[in-house]
CSV table of C-alpha atoms in Angstrom, one decimal:
chain,number,residue,atom,x,y,z
L,971,MET,CA,-91.7,55.9,-35.6
L,972,ASN,CA,-88.5,53.9,-36.1
L,973,GLN,CA,-89.0,50.1,-35.9
L,974,PHE,CA,-87.8,46.8,-37.3
L,975,LEU,CA,-90.4,44.5,-38.9
L,976,ILE,CA,-89.2,40.9,-39.1
L,977,LYS,CA,-90.7,37.8,-40.6
L,978,GLY,CA,-88.8,35.0,-39.0
L,979,GLY,CA,-88.4,31.2,-39.2
L,980,LYS,CA,-85.9,31.2,-42.1
L,981,PRO,CA,-82.3,29.9,-41.7
L,982,LEU,CA,-79.7,32.5,-42.5
L,983,SER,CA,-77.0,31.6,-45.0
L,984,GLY,CA,-74.1,33.2,-46.9
L,985,GLU,CA,-71.2,35.5,-45.9
L,986,VAL,CA,-71.2,38.7,-43.9
L,987,ALA,CA,-68.3,41.1,-43.3
L,988,VAL,CA,-67.7,42.7,-39.9
L,989,SER,CA,-67.2,46.4,-39.6
L,990,GLY,CA,-64.5,48.2,-37.5
L,991,ALA,CA,-64.8,47.9,-33.7
L,992,LYS,CA,-67.0,50.6,-32.3
L,993,ASN,CA,-65.5,50.4,-28.8
L,994,ALA,CA,-62.0,50.8,-30.2
L,995,ALA,CA,-63.0,53.7,-32.4
L,996,LEU,CA,-64.6,55.5,-29.5
L,997,GLY,CA,-61.2,55.5,-27.8
L,998,ILE,CA,-59.0,56.0,-30.8
L,999,LEU,CA,-60.7,59.0,-32.3
L,1000,PRO,CA,-60.4,61.2,-29.1
L,1001,ALA,CA,-56.8,59.9,-28.7
L,1002,ALA,CA,-55.9,61.6,-32.0
L,1003,LEU,CA,-56.2,64.9,-30.1
L,1004,LEU,CA,-52.9,64.1,-28.4
L,1005,SER,CA,-51.1,64.3,-31.7
L,1006,ARG,CA,-51.9,68.0,-32.3
L,1007,ASP,CA,-51.4,66.9,-35.9
L,1008,ILE,CA,-53.2,65.1,-38.8
L,1009,CYS,CA,-54.3,61.5,-38.3
L,1010,ARG,CA,-55.8,59.2,-40.9
L,1011,ILE,CA,-57.9,56.5,-39.3
L,1012,GLU,CA,-59.3,53.6,-41.4
L,1013,ASN,CA,-62.0,51.0,-40.8
L,1014,VAL,CA,-64.1,53.4,-38.7
L,1015,PRO,CA,-67.7,52.0,-38.3
L,1016,CYS,CA,-70.6,54.2,-39.5
L,1017,VAL,CA,-72.7,54.1,-36.4
L,1018,ASN,CA,-74.6,56.8,-34.4
L,1019,ASP,CA,-72.2,56.9,-31.5
L,1020,ILE,CA,-69.3,57.6,-33.8
L,1021,THR,CA,-71.2,60.4,-35.6
L,1022,VAL,CA,-72.0,62.1,-32.3
L,1023,LEU,CA,-68.4,61.9,-31.1
L,1024,LEU,CA,-67.0,63.3,-34.3
L,1025,GLU,CA,-69.5,66.2,-34.2
L,1026,ALA,CA,-68.4,67.0,-30.7
L,1027,MET,CA,-64.8,67.0,-31.8
L,1028,GLU,CA,-65.6,69.3,-34.7
L,1029,ASP,CA,-67.0,71.7,-32.1
L,1030,LEU,CA,-63.6,71.6,-30.4
L,1031,GLY,CA,-62.0,72.8,-33.6
L,1032,VAL,CA,-61.0,69.4,-35.1
L,1033,LYS,CA,-61.3,69.5,-38.9
L,1034,ILE,CA,-62.7,66.3,-40.2
L,1035,LYS,CA,-62.8,64.8,-43.7
L,1036,PHE,CA,-64.2,61.5,-44.8
L,1037,GLU,CA,-63.1,59.0,-47.4
L,1038,ASP,CA,-64.0,55.4,-48.4
L,1039,ASN,CA,-67.8,55.8,-47.8
L,1040,ASN,CA,-67.1,57.4,-44.5
L,1041,HIS,CA,-65.1,54.5,-43.2
L,1042,THR,CA,-61.8,56.5,-43.3
L,1043,VAL,CA,-61.6,59.6,-41.1
L,1044,ILE,CA,-58.9,62.3,-41.6
L,1045,MET,CA,-58.6,64.4,-38.5
L,1046,ASP,CA,-56.7,67.7,-38.4
L,1047,CYS,CA,-56.1,68.4,-34.7
L,1048,ARG,CA,-53.7,71.3,-35.1
L,1049,HIS,CA,-56.2,74.1,-34.3
L,1050,ILE,CA,-58.1,73.2,-31.2
L,1051,LYS,CA,-60.1,76.3,-30.1
L,1052,LYS,CA,-61.6,75.2,-26.8
L,1053,LEU,CA,-61.2,72.5,-24.2
L,1054,THR,CA,-64.8,72.3,-23.0
L,1055,VAL,CA,-67.1,69.6,-24.5
L,1056,ASP,CA,-70.7,70.7,-23.9
L,1057,TYR,CA,-72.1,69.5,-27.2
L,1058,GLU,CA,-75.7,68.6,-26.3
L,1059,HIS,CA,-75.7,65.1,-27.9
L,1060,ILE,CA,-72.5,64.0,-26.3
L,1061,LYS,CA,-74.4,63.3,-23.2
L,1062,LYS,CA,-76.1,60.4,-24.9
L,1063,ILE,CA,-72.9,58.3,-25.3
L,1064,ARG,CA,-70.9,56.7,-22.6
L,1065,ALA,CA,-67.6,57.2,-24.4
L,1066,SER,CA,-67.7,61.0,-24.1
L,1067,TYR,CA,-65.5,60.6,-21.1
L,1068,TYR,CA,-62.6,59.6,-23.4
L,1069,LEU,CA,-62.4,63.3,-24.4
L,1070,LEU,CA,-61.4,64.0,-20.7
L,1071,GLY,CA,-58.3,61.9,-20.8
L,1072,ALA,CA,-57.3,63.0,-24.3
L,1073,LEU,CA,-57.6,66.7,-23.6
L,1074,LEU,CA,-56.0,66.3,-20.2
L,1075,GLY,CA,-53.0,64.5,-21.7
L,1076,ALA,CA,-52.6,67.0,-24.5
L,1077,TYR,CA,-53.5,70.3,-22.7
L,1078,ASN,CA,-53.5,69.6,-19.0
L,1079,LYS,CA,-57.1,70.7,-18.8
L,1080,SER,CA,-60.6,69.5,-20.0
L,1081,GLU,CA,-64.3,69.9,-19.2
L,1082,VAL,CA,-66.8,67.3,-20.4
L,1083,ALA,CA,-70.5,66.8,-19.8
L,1084,LEU,CA,-71.3,63.8,-17.7
L,1085,PRO,CA,-71.8,60.7,-19.9
L,1086,GLY,CA,-74.9,58.8,-20.7
L,1087,GLY,CA,-75.3,55.6,-22.7
L,1088,CYS,CA,-77.4,52.5,-22.3
L,1089,ASN,CA,-79.2,51.9,-19.0
L,1090,ILE,CA,-77.6,48.5,-18.2
L,1091,GLY,CA,-76.5,49.2,-14.7
L,1092,SER,CA,-74.2,51.4,-12.6
L,1093,ARG,CA,-71.0,52.4,-14.5
L,1094,PRO,CA,-69.3,54.8,-12.1
L,1095,ILE,CA,-66.3,56.9,-13.2
L,1096,ASP,CA,-64.6,56.8,-9.8
L,1097,GLN,CA,-61.7,54.7,-11.3
L,1098,HIS,CA,-61.1,57.4,-14.0
L,1099,ILE,CA,-61.1,60.1,-11.4
L,1100,LYS,CA,-58.7,58.0,-9.2
L,1101,GLY,CA,-56.3,57.7,-12.1
L,1102,PHE,CA,-56.4,61.4,-13.0
L,1103,GLU,CA,-55.9,62.5,-9.4
L,1104,ALA,CA,-53.0,60.1,-9.0
L,1105,LEU,CA,-51.3,61.7,-12.0
L,1106,GLY,CA,-51.6,65.1,-10.4
L,1107,ALA,CA,-54.9,66.5,-11.7
L,1108,ILE,CA,-57.6,68.2,-9.7
L,1109,VAL,CA,-61.1,66.9,-10.5
L,1110,ASP,CA,-64.4,68.7,-9.8
L,1111,ILE,CA,-67.9,67.7,-10.8
L,1112,GLU,CA,-70.4,70.6,-10.9
L,1113,HIS,CA,-73.4,71.6,-13.0
L,1114,GLY,CA,-73.4,68.3,-14.9
L,1115,MET,CA,-69.8,68.8,-16.0
L,1116,ILE,CA,-66.6,66.9,-15.1
L,1117,LYS,CA,-63.7,69.4,-14.8
L,1118,VAL,CA,-60.1,68.2,-14.8
L,1119,LYS,CA,-57.0,70.3,-14.7
L,1120,ALA,CA,-53.3,70.0,-13.7
L,1121,HIS,CA,-50.3,72.2,-13.5
L,1122,SER,CA,-48.3,69.1,-14.7
L,1123,LEU,CA,-48.8,65.4,-14.9
L,1124,VAL,CA,-46.3,63.0,-13.3
L,1125,GLY,CA,-46.1,59.3,-13.7
L,1126,VAL,CA,-47.2,57.0,-10.8
L,1127,THR,CA,-48.3,53.5,-10.1
L,1128,ILE,CA,-52.1,53.2,-10.3
L,1129,TYR,CA,-54.0,50.1,-9.1
L,1130,LEU,CA,-57.5,49.8,-10.5
L,1131,ASP,CA,-60.0,48.3,-8.0
L,1132,MET,CA,-61.8,46.8,-11.0
L,1133,ALA,CA,-60.6,46.1,-14.5
L,1134,SER,CA,-62.4,49.0,-16.0
L,1135,VAL,CA,-62.1,49.4,-19.8
L,1136,GLY,CA,-62.9,53.1,-19.7
L,1137,ALA,CA,-60.6,53.9,-16.9
L,1138,THR,CA,-57.7,52.0,-18.5
L,1139,ILE,CA,-58.1,53.9,-21.8
L,1140,ASN,CA,-58.5,57.3,-20.1
L,1141,ILE,CA,-55.4,56.8,-17.9
L,1142,MET,CA,-53.3,55.7,-20.8
L,1143,MET,CA,-54.2,58.8,-22.8
L,1144,ALA,CA,-53.6,61.1,-19.8
L,1145,ALA,CA,-50.3,59.5,-19.0
L,1146,VAL,CA,-48.6,59.3,-22.4
L,1147,MET,CA,-47.0,62.7,-22.1
L,1148,ALA,CA,-46.7,62.7,-18.3
L,1149,GLU,CA,-43.3,63.1,-16.8
L,1150,GLY,CA,-41.7,59.8,-15.8
L,1151,VAL,CA,-43.3,56.3,-15.8
L,1152,THR,CA,-46.9,55.4,-15.2
L,1153,GLN,CA,-47.9,51.8,-14.3
L,1154,ILE,CA,-51.5,50.6,-14.5
L,1155,GLU,CA,-52.0,47.5,-12.4
L,1156,ASN,CA,-55.1,45.3,-12.9
L,1157,PRO,CA,-56.0,47.0,-16.2
L,1158,ALA,CA,-58.7,45.8,-18.6
L,1159,LYS,CA,-57.4,43.5,-21.3
L,1160,GLU,CA,-60.0,43.7,-24.0
L,1161,PRO,CA,-58.9,43.8,-27.6
L,1162,HIS,CA,-59.8,47.4,-28.0
L,1163,ILE,CA,-57.5,48.3,-25.1
L,1164,VAL,CA,-54.6,46.9,-27.1
L,1165,ASP,CA,-55.9,48.7,-30.2
L,1166,VAL,CA,-55.9,52.1,-28.5
L,1167,ALA,CA,-52.4,51.4,-27.1
L,1168,ASN,CA,-51.2,50.5,-30.5
L,1169,PHE,CA,-52.7,53.6,-32.0
L,1170,LEU,CA,-51.0,55.8,-29.3
L,1171,ASN,CA,-47.7,54.1,-30.0
L,1172,SER,CA,-48.1,54.8,-33.7
L,1173,MET,CA,-48.2,58.5,-32.7
L,1174,GLY,CA,-45.0,58.2,-30.7
L,1175,ALA,CA,-46.2,57.0,-27.3
L,1176,ASN,CA,-44.2,54.5,-25.3
L,1177,ILE,CA,-46.7,51.9,-24.0
L,1178,LYS,CA,-45.9,48.3,-23.1
L,1179,GLY,CA,-47.9,45.5,-21.7
L,1180,ALA,CA,-51.4,46.4,-23.1
L,1181,GLY,CA,-53.5,43.2,-22.8
L,1182,THR,CA,-51.5,41.9,-19.8
L,1183,ASP,CA,-51.7,42.4,-16.0
L,1184,VAL,CA,-49.6,45.5,-16.0
L,1185,ILE,CA,-49.4,48.4,-18.5
L,1186,LYS,CA,-46.2,50.5,-18.4
L,1187,ILE,CA,-46.3,54.0,-19.9
L,1188,THR,CA,-43.1,56.0,-20.3
L,1189,GLY,CA,-43.9,59.6,-20.9
L,1190,VAL,CA,-42.8,61.3,-24.1
L,1191,LYS,CA,-42.3,65.0,-24.9
L,1192,ARG,CA,-44.6,65.1,-27.9
L,1193,MET,CA,-46.8,63.1,-30.2
L,1194,HIS,CA,-47.2,63.2,-34.0
L,1195,GLY,CA,-49.8,62.4,-36.7
L,1196,THR,CA,-50.2,58.8,-38.0
L,1197,GLU,CA,-52.1,56.4,-40.2
L,1198,TYR,CA,-53.9,53.6,-38.5
L,1199,MET,CA,-56.5,50.9,-39.2
L,1200,ILE,CA,-59.0,49.9,-36.4
L,1201,ILE,CA,-59.5,46.2,-35.6
L,1202,PRO,CA,-62.8,44.4,-36.5
L,1203,ASP,CA,-65.6,44.5,-34.0
L,1204,GLN,CA,-65.7,41.3,-31.9
L,1205,ILE,CA,-69.3,41.9,-30.6
L,1206,GLU,CA,-70.7,42.5,-34.1
L,1207,ALA,CA,-68.9,39.3,-35.2
L,1208,GLY,CA,-70.3,37.4,-32.3
L,1209,THR,CA,-73.8,38.7,-33.0
L,1210,TYR,CA,-73.8,37.3,-36.5
L,1211,MET,CA,-72.4,34.0,-35.3
L,1212,VAL,CA,-75.3,33.7,-32.9
L,1213,ALA,CA,-77.7,34.8,-35.7
L,1214,SER,CA,-76.6,31.8,-37.7
L,1215,ALA,CA,-76.9,29.4,-34.7
L,1216,ILE,CA,-80.4,30.7,-33.5
L,1217,THR,CA,-81.9,30.3,-37.0
L,1218,GLY,CA,-80.2,27.0,-37.7
L,1219,GLY,CA,-78.4,28.5,-40.6
L,1220,ASP,CA,-74.9,28.4,-42.2
L,1221,VAL,CA,-73.1,31.7,-42.1
L,1222,THR,CA,-69.5,32.6,-42.6
L,1223,VAL,CA,-68.5,35.8,-40.7
L,1224,THR,CA,-65.5,37.4,-42.4
L,1225,ASN,CA,-63.1,40.2,-41.5
L,1226,LEU,CA,-62.7,39.2,-37.9
L,1227,ILE,CA,-59.8,38.1,-35.6
L,1228,PRO,CA,-60.5,34.5,-34.5
L,1229,LYS,CA,-58.4,34.9,-31.3
L,1230,HIS,CA,-60.9,37.6,-30.1
L,1231,MET,CA,-63.8,35.1,-30.5
L,1232,GLU,CA,-62.5,32.2,-28.4
L,1233,ALA,CA,-65.0,32.6,-25.5
L,1234,VAL,CA,-68.0,32.8,-27.9
L,1235,VAL,CA,-66.7,29.9,-30.1
L,1236,ALA,CA,-66.2,27.7,-27.0
L,1237,LYS,CA,-69.8,28.2,-25.8
L,1238,LEU,CA,-71.2,27.5,-29.3
L,1239,HIS,CA,-69.2,24.3,-29.5
L,1240,GLU,CA,-70.5,23.3,-26.1
L,1241,MET,CA,-74.1,23.9,-27.3
L,1242,GLY,CA,-73.5,21.6,-30.3
L,1243,VAL,CA,-73.2,24.3,-32.9
L,1244,GLY,CA,-70.9,23.6,-35.8
L,1245,VAL,CA,-67.9,26.0,-36.0
L,1246,GLU,CA,-65.0,26.2,-38.4
L,1247,GLU,CA,-62.2,28.7,-38.0
L,1248,TYR,CA,-60.1,30.2,-40.8
L,1249,ASP,CA,-57.4,32.9,-40.8
L,1250,ASP,CA,-59.8,35.8,-40.7
L,1251,ALA,CA,-63.3,34.2,-40.8
L,1252,ILE,CA,-65.5,31.8,-38.9
L,1253,ARG,CA,-68.2,29.6,-40.3
L,1254,VAL,CA,-71.2,28.8,-38.0
L,1255,TYR,CA,-73.7,26.1,-39.0
L,1256,LYS,CA,-76.3,23.8,-37.7
L,1257,LYS,CA,-74.8,20.5,-36.6
L,1258,GLU,CA,-77.1,19.0,-34.0
L,1259,LYS,CA,-79.8,19.9,-31.5
L,1260,LEU,CA,-78.9,22.8,-29.3
L,1261,LYS,CA,-77.8,21.7,-25.8
L,1262,ASN,CA,-78.3,23.5,-22.5
L,1263,ILE,CA,-75.2,25.1,-21.0
L,1264,GLN,CA,-74.0,27.5,-18.2
L,1265,VAL,CA,-72.5,30.8,-19.1
L,1266,LYS,CA,-70.9,33.5,-16.9
L,1267,THR,CA,-69.9,36.9,-18.2
L,1268,LEU,CA,-66.3,37.9,-17.2
L,1269,PRO,CA,-63.8,40.5,-18.2
L,1270,TYR,CA,-61.8,39.6,-21.3
L,1271,PRO,CA,-60.6,36.9,-22.1
L,1272,GLY,CA,-63.8,35.6,-20.4
L,1273,PHE,CA,-67.2,35.6,-22.0
L,1274,PRO,CA,-68.1,39.2,-23.0
L,1275,THR,CA,-71.0,40.9,-21.2
L,1276,ASP,CA,-71.9,42.5,-24.5
L,1277,MET,CA,-72.8,39.0,-25.9
L,1278,GLN,CA,-74.9,38.1,-22.9
L,1279,PRO,CA,-78.3,39.1,-24.3
L,1280,GLN,CA,-77.7,37.5,-27.7
L,1281,PHE,CA,-76.6,34.3,-26.1
L,1282,THR,CA,-79.6,34.3,-23.7
L,1283,ALA,CA,-81.9,34.5,-26.8
L,1284,LEU,CA,-80.0,31.4,-28.2
L,1285,LEU,CA,-80.3,29.5,-24.9
L,1286,SER,CA,-84.1,30.2,-25.0
L,1287,ILE,CA,-84.5,27.6,-27.8
L,1288,ALA,CA,-81.9,25.0,-26.5
L,1289,GLU,CA,-83.0,21.7,-24.9
L,1290,GLY,CA,-83.3,21.7,-21.2
L,1291,THR,CA,-82.4,24.4,-18.7
L,1292,SER,CA,-79.5,26.8,-19.1
L,1293,ILE,CA,-78.0,29.3,-16.6
L,1294,MET,CA,-76.8,32.7,-17.6
L,1295,THR,CA,-74.9,34.6,-14.9
L,1296,GLU,CA,-74.1,38.3,-15.4
L,1297,SER,CA,-71.2,39.4,-13.3
L,1298,ILE,CA,-70.4,42.8,-14.9
L,1299,PHE,CA,-73.6,44.9,-14.9
L,1300,GLU,CA,-76.5,44.5,-12.4
L,1301,ASN,CA,-79.3,45.7,-14.7
L,1302,ARG,CA,-78.7,43.7,-17.9
L,1303,PHE,CA,-81.7,41.4,-17.9
L,1304,THR,CA,-84.5,44.0,-18.6
L,1305,TYR,CA,-85.0,42.6,-22.1
L,1306,THR,CA,-86.0,39.1,-20.8
L,1307,SER,CA,-89.6,40.2,-20.3
L,1308,ASP,CA,-89.8,40.9,-24.0
L,1309,LEU,CA,-88.2,37.6,-24.9
L,1310,SER,CA,-90.9,36.0,-22.7
L,1311,ARG,CA,-93.5,37.7,-24.9
L,1312,MET,CA,-92.0,35.8,-27.8
L,1313,GLY,CA,-92.4,32.4,-25.9
L,1314,ALA,CA,-89.1,32.2,-24.1
L,1315,SER,CA,-89.2,30.8,-20.5
L,1316,ILE,CA,-86.8,32.9,-18.4
L,1317,LYS,CA,-86.7,33.4,-14.7
L,1318,VAL,CA,-84.4,36.1,-13.4
L,1319,GLU,CA,-83.0,35.8,-9.9
L,1320,GLY,CA,-80.6,38.5,-9.0
L,1321,ASN,CA,-77.7,38.4,-11.5
L,1322,THR,CA,-78.7,35.0,-12.9
L,1323,ALA,CA,-81.2,34.1,-15.6
L,1324,ILE,CA,-82.6,30.5,-15.6
L,1325,VAL,CA,-83.6,29.7,-19.2
L,1326,THR,CA,-85.7,26.8,-20.0
L,1327,GLY,CA,-85.6,26.0,-23.7
L,1328,ALA,CA,-88.8,26.4,-25.7
L,1329,ALA,CA,-89.8,24.4,-28.7
L,1330,GLU,CA,-90.0,27.6,-30.8
L,1331,LEU,CA,-90.3,31.3,-30.4
L,1332,THR,CA,-93.3,33.3,-31.8
L,1333,GLY,CA,-93.4,36.8,-33.2
L,1334,ALA,CA,-94.6,39.7,-31.0
L,1335,GLU,CA,-94.3,43.4,-30.6
L,1336,VAL,CA,-91.4,44.1,-28.3
L,1337,ASN,CA,-89.2,47.1,-27.2
L,1338,ALA,CA,-85.4,47.3,-27.4
L,1339,PRO,CA,-84.2,48.6,-24.0
L,1340,ASP,CA,-80.6,49.0,-25.0
L,1341,LEU,CA,-78.1,48.3,-27.8
L,1342,ARG,CA,-77.2,44.6,-27.2
L,1343,ALA,CA,-80.6,43.7,-25.9
L,1344,GLY,CA,-82.0,45.2,-29.1
L,1345,ALA,CA,-79.7,43.0,-31.2
L,1346,ALA,CA,-80.9,40.0,-29.1
L,1347,LEU,CA,-84.5,40.7,-29.9
L,1348,VAL,CA,-83.7,41.0,-33.6
L,1349,LEU,CA,-82.0,37.6,-33.5
L,1350,ALA,CA,-85.0,36.2,-31.6
L,1351,GLY,CA,-87.3,37.7,-34.3
L,1352,LEU,CA,-85.3,36.1,-37.1
L,1353,ALA,CA,-85.8,32.7,-35.4
L,1354,ALA,CA,-89.4,33.1,-34.4
L,1355,LYS,CA,-92.5,31.9,-36.2
L,1356,GLY,CA,-94.5,34.8,-37.6
L,1357,GLU,CA,-93.9,38.5,-37.5
L,1358,THR,CA,-92.0,40.5,-34.9
L,1359,LEU,CA,-92.1,44.3,-34.5
L,1360,ILE,CA,-89.3,45.9,-32.6
L,1361,ASN,CA,-89.6,49.4,-31.2
L,1362,ASN,CA,-86.8,51.8,-30.0
L,1363,ILE,CA,-84.3,50.6,-32.6
L,1364,GLN,CA,-82.3,53.8,-32.2
L,1365,TYR,CA,-80.4,51.9,-29.6
L,1366,ILE,CA,-79.4,49.3,-32.1
L,1367,ASP,CA,-78.2,52.0,-34.5
L,1368,ARG,CA,-75.7,53.1,-31.9
L,1369,GLY,CA,-73.6,50.1,-32.4
L,1370,TYR,CA,-74.4,48.1,-35.6
L,1371,GLU,CA,-73.6,49.4,-39.1
L,1372,HIS,CA,-76.2,48.6,-41.7
L,1373,PHE,CA,-77.6,45.9,-39.5
L,1374,GLU,CA,-80.8,45.1,-41.4
L,1375,ASP,CA,-78.9,45.3,-44.8
L,1376,LYS,CA,-76.3,42.8,-43.6
L,1377,LEU,CA,-79.0,40.5,-42.3
L,1378,ARG,CA,-81.0,40.7,-45.5
L,1379,GLY,CA,-77.9,39.8,-47.3
L,1380,LEU,CA,-78.0,36.5,-45.4
L,1381,GLY,CA,-81.6,36.0,-46.4
L,1382,GLY,CA,-83.3,37.5,-43.3
L,1383,GLU,CA,-86.6,39.2,-43.8
L,1384,ILE,CA,-86.1,42.4,-41.8
L,1385,TYR,CA,-87.3,45.9,-42.7
L,1386,ARG,CA,-87.0,49.3,-41.2
L,1387,ILE,CA,-90.3,51.1,-40.6
L,1388,THR,CA,-90.0,54.9,-40.5
L,1389,GLU,CA,-92.3,57.9,-40.9
L,1390,LYS,CA,-91.8,57.7,-44.7
L,1391,THR,CA,-92.6,54.0,-45.0
L,1392,SER,CA,-95.4,51.7,-43.9
L,1393,LYS,CA,-95.8,48.0,-43.1
L,1394,GLU,CA,-97.9,47.6,-46.2
L,1395,ALA,CA,-95.1,48.7,-48.4
L,1396,PHE,CA,-93.1,45.6,-47.6
L,1397,LYS,CA,-96.0,43.2,-48.0
L,1398,VAL,CA,-94.8,41.2,-45.1
L,1399,ILE,CA,-97.9,41.3,-42.9
């Protein structure tokens, strides 16, 4: 038993600080292998995906120490003892494939268990394989393992058929010590792409153009250790911004980069939500009745697919009919049936959700089908009248650090139910 119990209907207020970017950390931590040295990485989020990744890297021979309440990770990558990642739990996280590119770039060989992650639709690794093979590697998939090896890696121009975040990061890592120049055309441009590139450059790589239409990588002979701080998590920041909007609250989200939040801010403005931007913070507050809008998820700098479920929850209490179109993943509306149990009126047609605003949401028992959908159900529960019980919150733990603690700090009544606790202990029901 691992559940969230929420008593909703109370506007959130106060300040909440954003943790380090999970998606950046999942690329940066494996990239440290390329240094064959000691790296000190700060602002690492304490979430389950990071724990699993670090345990797998320890199994490879990386020596890991923690500081600053586990938010600083010191990695000694000088004594790697194997290049096969078969740690059982690594199959549960999608980012396991970053160990492929990092080990291939550092040692010209790697074997990693096929990745898992949230079931939000097809996320093939064909673009990763295409990039590795273009650089000169031989790729085999057998017995649930991806095996990559190369006599040597040589720079080449690689055009990605789609702007894949994972493939962009993996190719960058594999190419940093390849002979000559590698160009990635049509790369992903997300903030964590730039963060991984900056980290690699801090270790001695020569990468230019991250965040633009073409990334140019000039191979270097060797890399070295470094100290680096991970950027704030734009999706966590967006989640708390929507939490304020959906509860009619007044919340200032701190430790963020406003530039990364432009698409979310634009849609909140369009809905009639009050938004004030500062150097490293954004205040979100109730201004007028929520208006219906149209949203379409797109690669960065467009509206992020990882904010789609949270925003759909917000649209469910806006006046009129809104349209949410999902253009990235084909299976990302599974949570809408649970929102409907809470009083939302949502009709899904293919990759589009037609959302008719309800006067209010009401508490119910629901199931989190994946990470971001789970967060959306939490937000709906905070806005709903009565009590909401959310099952399968292990998905939420994969990507949000101290989620319930931060929400309680804003006045939210949310409690974790485990085998050692009971509903009665919280005197909520």
